[in-house]
CSV table of C-alpha atoms in Angstrom, one decimal:
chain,number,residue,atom,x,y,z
A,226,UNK,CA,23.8,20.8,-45.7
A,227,UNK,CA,26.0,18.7,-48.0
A,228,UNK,CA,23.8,16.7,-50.5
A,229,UNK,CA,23.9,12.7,-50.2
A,230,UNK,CA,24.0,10.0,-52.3
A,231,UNK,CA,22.8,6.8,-51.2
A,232,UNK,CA,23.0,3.4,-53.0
A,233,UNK,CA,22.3,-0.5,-52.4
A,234,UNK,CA,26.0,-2.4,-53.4
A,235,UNK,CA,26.8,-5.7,-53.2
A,236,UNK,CA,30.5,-6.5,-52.0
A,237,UNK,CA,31.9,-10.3,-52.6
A,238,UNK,CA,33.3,-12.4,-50.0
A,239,UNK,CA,34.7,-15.1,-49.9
A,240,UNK,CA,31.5,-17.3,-48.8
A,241,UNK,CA,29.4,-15.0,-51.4
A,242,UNK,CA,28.0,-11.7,-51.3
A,243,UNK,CA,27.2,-9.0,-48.7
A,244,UNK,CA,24.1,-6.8,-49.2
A,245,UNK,CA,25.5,-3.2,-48.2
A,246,UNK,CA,24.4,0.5,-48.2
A,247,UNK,CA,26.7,3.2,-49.5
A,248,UNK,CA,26.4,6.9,-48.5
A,249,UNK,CA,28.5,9.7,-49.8
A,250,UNK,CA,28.6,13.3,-50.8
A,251,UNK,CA,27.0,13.8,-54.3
A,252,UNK,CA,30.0,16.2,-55.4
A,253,UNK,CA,31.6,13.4,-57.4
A,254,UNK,CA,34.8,13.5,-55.4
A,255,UNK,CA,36.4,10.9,-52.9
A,256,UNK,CA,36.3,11.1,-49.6
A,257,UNK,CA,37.8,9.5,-46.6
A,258,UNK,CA,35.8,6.2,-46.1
A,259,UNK,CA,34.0,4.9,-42.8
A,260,UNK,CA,32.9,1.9,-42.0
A,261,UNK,CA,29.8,1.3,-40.4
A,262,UNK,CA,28.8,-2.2,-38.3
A,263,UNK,CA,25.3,-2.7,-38.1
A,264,UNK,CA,23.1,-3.6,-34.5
A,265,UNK,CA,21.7,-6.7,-34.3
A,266,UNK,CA,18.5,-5.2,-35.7
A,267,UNK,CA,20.3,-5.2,-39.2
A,268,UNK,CA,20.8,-3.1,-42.1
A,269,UNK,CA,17.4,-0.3,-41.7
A,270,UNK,CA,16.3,2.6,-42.7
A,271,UNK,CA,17.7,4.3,-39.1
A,272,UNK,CA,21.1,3.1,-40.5
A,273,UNK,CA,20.7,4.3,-43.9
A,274,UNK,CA,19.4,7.5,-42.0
A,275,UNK,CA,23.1,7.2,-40.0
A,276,UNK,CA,25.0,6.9,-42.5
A,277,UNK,CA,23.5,9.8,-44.3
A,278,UNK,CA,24.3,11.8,-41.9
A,279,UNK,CA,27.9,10.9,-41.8
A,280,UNK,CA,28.3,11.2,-45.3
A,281,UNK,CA,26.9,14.7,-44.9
A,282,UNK,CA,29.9,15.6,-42.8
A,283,UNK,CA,32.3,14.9,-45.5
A,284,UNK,CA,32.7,10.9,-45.5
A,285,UNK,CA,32.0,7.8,-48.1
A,286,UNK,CA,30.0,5.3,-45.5
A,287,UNK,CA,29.9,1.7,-46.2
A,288,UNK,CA,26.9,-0.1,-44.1
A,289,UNK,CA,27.3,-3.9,-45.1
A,290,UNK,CA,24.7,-6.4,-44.1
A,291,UNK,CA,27.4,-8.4,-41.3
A,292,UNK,CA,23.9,-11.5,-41.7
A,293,UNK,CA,24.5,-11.5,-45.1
A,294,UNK,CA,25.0,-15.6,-45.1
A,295,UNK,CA,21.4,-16.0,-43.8
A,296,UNK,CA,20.1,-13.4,-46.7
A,297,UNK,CA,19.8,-10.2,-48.1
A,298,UNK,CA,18.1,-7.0,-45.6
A,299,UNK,CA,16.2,-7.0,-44.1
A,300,UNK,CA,16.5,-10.4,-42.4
A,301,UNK,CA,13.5,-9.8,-39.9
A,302,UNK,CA,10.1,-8.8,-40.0
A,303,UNK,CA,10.5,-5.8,-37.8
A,304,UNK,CA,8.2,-2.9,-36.9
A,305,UNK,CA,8.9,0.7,-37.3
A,306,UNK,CA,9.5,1.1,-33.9
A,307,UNK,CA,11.4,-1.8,-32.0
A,308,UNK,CA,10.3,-2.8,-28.3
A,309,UNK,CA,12.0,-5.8,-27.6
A,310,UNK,CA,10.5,-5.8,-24.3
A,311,UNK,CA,7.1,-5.9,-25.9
A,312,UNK,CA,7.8,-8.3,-28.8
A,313,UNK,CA,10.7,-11.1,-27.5
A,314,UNK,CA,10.1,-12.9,-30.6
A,315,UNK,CA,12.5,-11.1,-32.5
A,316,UNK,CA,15.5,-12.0,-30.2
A,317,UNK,CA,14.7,-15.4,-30.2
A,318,UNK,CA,14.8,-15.2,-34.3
A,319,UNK,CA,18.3,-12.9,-34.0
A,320,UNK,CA,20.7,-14.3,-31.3
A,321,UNK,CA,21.2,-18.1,-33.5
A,322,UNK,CA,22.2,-15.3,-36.4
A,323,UNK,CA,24.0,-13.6,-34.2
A,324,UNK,CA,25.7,-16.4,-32.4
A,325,UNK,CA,26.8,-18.1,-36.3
A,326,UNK,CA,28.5,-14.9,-36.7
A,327,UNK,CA,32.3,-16.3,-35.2
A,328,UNK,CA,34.7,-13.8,-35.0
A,329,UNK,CA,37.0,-15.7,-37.6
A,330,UNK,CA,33.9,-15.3,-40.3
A,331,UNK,CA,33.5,-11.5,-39.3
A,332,UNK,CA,37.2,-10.5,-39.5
A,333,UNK,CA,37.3,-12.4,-43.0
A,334,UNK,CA,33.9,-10.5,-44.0
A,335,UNK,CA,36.0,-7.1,-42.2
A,336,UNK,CA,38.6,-8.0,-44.7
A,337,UNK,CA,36.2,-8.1,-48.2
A,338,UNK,CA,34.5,-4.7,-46.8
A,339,UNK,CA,37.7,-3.2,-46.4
A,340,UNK,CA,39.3,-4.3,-50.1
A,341,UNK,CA,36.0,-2.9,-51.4
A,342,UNK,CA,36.4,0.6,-50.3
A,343,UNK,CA,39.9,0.2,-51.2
A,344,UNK,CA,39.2,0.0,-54.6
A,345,UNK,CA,35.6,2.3,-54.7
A,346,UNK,CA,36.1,5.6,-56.5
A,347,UNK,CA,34.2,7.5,-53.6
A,348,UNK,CA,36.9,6.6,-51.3
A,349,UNK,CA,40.2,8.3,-50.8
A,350,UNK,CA,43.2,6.6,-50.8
A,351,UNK,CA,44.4,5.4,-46.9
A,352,UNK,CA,43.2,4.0,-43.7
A,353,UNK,CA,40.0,4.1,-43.3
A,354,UNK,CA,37.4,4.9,-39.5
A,355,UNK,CA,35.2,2.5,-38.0
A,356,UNK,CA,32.2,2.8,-35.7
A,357,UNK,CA,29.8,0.4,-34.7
A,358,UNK,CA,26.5,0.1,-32.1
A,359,UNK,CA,26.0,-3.2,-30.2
A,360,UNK,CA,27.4,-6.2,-31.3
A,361,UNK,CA,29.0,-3.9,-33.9
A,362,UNK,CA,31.1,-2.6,-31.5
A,363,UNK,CA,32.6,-5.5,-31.0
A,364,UNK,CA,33.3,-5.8,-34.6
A,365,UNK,CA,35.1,-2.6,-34.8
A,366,UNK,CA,37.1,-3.6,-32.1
A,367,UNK,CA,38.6,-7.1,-33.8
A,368,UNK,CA,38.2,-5.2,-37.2
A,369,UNK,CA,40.8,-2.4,-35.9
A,370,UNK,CA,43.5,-5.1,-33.8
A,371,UNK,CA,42.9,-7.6,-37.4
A,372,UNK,CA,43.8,-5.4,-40.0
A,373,UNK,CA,45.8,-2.4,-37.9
A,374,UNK,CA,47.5,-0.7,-41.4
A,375,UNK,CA,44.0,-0.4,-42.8
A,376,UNK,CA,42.4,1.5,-40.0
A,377,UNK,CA,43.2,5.1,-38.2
A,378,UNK,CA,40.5,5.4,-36.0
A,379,UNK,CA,37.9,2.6,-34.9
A,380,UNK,CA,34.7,4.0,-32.2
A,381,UNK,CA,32.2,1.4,-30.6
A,382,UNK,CA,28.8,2.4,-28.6
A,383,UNK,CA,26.9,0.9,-26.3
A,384,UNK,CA,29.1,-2.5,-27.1
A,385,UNK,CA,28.0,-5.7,-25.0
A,386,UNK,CA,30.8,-8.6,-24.2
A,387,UNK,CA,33.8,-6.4,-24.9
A,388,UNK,CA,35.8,-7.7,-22.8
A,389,UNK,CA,34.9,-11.3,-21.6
A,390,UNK,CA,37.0,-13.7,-20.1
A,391,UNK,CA,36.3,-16.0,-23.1
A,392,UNK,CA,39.9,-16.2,-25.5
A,393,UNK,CA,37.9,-14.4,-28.3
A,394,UNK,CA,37.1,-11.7,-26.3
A,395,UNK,CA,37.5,-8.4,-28.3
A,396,UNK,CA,39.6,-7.0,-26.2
A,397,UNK,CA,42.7,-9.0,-26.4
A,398,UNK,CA,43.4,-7.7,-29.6
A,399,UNK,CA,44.3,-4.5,-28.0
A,400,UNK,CA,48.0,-5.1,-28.2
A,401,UNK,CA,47.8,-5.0,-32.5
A,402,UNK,CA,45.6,-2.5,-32.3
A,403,UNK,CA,47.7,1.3,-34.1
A,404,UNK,CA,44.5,3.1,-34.5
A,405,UNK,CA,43.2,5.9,-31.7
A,406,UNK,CA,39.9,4.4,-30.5
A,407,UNK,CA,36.7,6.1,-28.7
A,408,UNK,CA,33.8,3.8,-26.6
A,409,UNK,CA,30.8,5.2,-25.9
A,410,UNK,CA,29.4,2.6,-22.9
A,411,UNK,CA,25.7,2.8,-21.9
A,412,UNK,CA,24.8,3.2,-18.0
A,413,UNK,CA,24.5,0.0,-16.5
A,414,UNK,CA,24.7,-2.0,-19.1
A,415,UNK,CA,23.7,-6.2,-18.4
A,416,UNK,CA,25.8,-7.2,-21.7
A,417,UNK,CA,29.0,-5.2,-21.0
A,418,UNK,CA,29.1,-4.9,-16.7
A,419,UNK,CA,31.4,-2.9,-14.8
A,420,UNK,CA,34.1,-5.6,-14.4
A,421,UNK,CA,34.4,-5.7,-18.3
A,422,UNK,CA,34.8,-1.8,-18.7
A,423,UNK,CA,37.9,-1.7,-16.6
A,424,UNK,CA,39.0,-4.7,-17.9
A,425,UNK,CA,38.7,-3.3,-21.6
A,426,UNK,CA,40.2,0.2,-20.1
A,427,UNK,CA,42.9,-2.1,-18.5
A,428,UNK,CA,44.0,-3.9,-21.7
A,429,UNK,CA,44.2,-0.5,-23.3
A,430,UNK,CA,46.3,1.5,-21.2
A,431,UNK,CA,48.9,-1.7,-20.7
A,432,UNK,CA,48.8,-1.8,-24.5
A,433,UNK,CA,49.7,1.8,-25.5
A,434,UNK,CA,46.8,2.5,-27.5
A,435,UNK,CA,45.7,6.1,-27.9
A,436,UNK,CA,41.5,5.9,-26.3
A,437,UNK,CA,38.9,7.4,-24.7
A,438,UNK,CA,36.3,4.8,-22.9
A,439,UNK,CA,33.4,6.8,-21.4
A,440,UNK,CA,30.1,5.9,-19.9
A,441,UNK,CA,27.1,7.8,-20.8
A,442,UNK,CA,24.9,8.2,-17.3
A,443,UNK,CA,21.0,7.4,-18.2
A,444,UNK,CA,21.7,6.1,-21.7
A,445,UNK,CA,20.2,2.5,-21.8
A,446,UNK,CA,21.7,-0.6,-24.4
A,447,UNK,CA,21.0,0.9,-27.2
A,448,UNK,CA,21.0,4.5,-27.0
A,449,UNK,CA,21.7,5.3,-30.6
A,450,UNK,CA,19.1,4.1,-32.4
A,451,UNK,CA,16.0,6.3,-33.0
A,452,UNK,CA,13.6,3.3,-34.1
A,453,UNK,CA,13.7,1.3,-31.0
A,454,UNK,CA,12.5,1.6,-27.5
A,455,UNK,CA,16.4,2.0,-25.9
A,456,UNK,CA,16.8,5.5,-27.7
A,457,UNK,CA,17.9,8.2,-25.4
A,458,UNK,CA,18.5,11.9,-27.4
A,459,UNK,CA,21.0,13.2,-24.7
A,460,UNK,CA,23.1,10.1,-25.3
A,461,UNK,CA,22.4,9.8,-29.2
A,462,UNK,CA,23.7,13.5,-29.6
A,463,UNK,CA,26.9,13.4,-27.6
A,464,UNK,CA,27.5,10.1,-29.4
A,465,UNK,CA,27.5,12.0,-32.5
A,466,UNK,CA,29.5,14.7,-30.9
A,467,UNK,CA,32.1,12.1,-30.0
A,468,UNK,CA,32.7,10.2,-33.5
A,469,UNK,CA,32.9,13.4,-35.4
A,470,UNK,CA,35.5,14.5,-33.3
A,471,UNK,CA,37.3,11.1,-33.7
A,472,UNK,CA,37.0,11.5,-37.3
A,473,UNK,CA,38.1,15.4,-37.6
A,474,UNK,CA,41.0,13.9,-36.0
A,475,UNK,CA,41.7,11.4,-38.1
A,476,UNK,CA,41.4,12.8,-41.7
């Protein structure tokens, strides 16, 4: 097993600074950079734990704290092991975060964590790979069809409101997109329904862009994370299965 190294980093934006968590080999060398968009749970130890293991595999992994405007991680007083269900409190304290978080402010944030790793030792020179869980899914979709020469490869699981019918839907930035992409949908998922996978699929295929879109049968909203109720192993592993592939293909 490759040995890590993890740090705290602060990257500046252009509405001040973003709270972040680097992981990378500890050989001393660059490697290919990925970036990494954070749940609506925020920047944890399960995505310091994620990023780990990415950076394990080869890759400098940039977590950034997306809430950064509202204060540094973590944000919200949240117990070791999240069940929404049991504690609705802590939506009610995430969605207004959540909701101040336009797609104009994230793709000019996307554009300050880029130029970071751009200019970070760790990182090779090149396009980078995105992934991201939840709402960060979302993000790595705009991030890939906003900044197309920056990114080779952009994956998104268990992504809610993908492809709405609102006109900053994620999806219609599929015709800027250059990068191969890979979505990993959870089974009957309320925040991204069956009408907005083939819509999302649709805009894809009509736009050229090189994808997979697959839905993971059993695998709840949220199937990734190991600290909250939603985690589903089967689902977690072939998610892992899936972005390494993406990335082998990429770099």
């Amino acid at each position: 097993m490759t040995a890590v190294q993890g740090t705290a980093v602060d990257i500046p934006t252009e509405d001040g600074t973003a709270d972040a968590y680097l992981a990378h080999p500890a050989d001393g060398a660059a490697h290919p950079a990925v970036l990494l968009f954070m749940d609506a749970f925020g920047l944890r130890p399960q995505l310091r734990s994620m990023a780990d293991r990415l950076a394990a595999e080869g890759y400098t992994v940039l977590v950034p704290n997306v809430f950064y405007r509202h204060g540094r991680a973590p944000l919200f007083d949240l117990p070791e092991f999240i069940d929404p269900g049991a504690r609705p409190e802590i939506f009610e304290r995430i969605v207004p975060i959540m909701q101040a978080l336009t797609p104009d402010l994230a793709m000019r944030d996307a554009g300050a964590y880029l130029s970071w790793l751009a200019g970070s030792p760790a990182v090779v020179d090149g396009p980078v790979a995105l992934t991201g869980y939840c709402m960060g899914a979302r993000l790595s979709l705009l991030t890939a069809g906003t900044y197309p020469e920056r990114v080779a490869a952009a994956a998104g699981f268990h992504g809610g409101r993908l492809a709405t019918d609102t006109p900053d839907s994620p999806h219609l930035v599929a015709g800027k997109v250059t990068a191969e992409l890979y979505f990993g949908h959870a089974d009957q998922d309320p925040s991204l329904p069956e009408e907005q996978i083939e819509r999302l699929e649709e805009a894809l295929t009509a736009a050229g862009v090189r994808h997979r879109c697959e839905v993971y049968t059993g695998a709840p909203h949220g199937f990734t994370q190991a600290d909250t109720a939603s985690y589903h192993q089967e689902g977690a592993e072939r998610h892992w299965s899936a972005l390494l592939d993406l990335l082998k293909r990429t770099f």
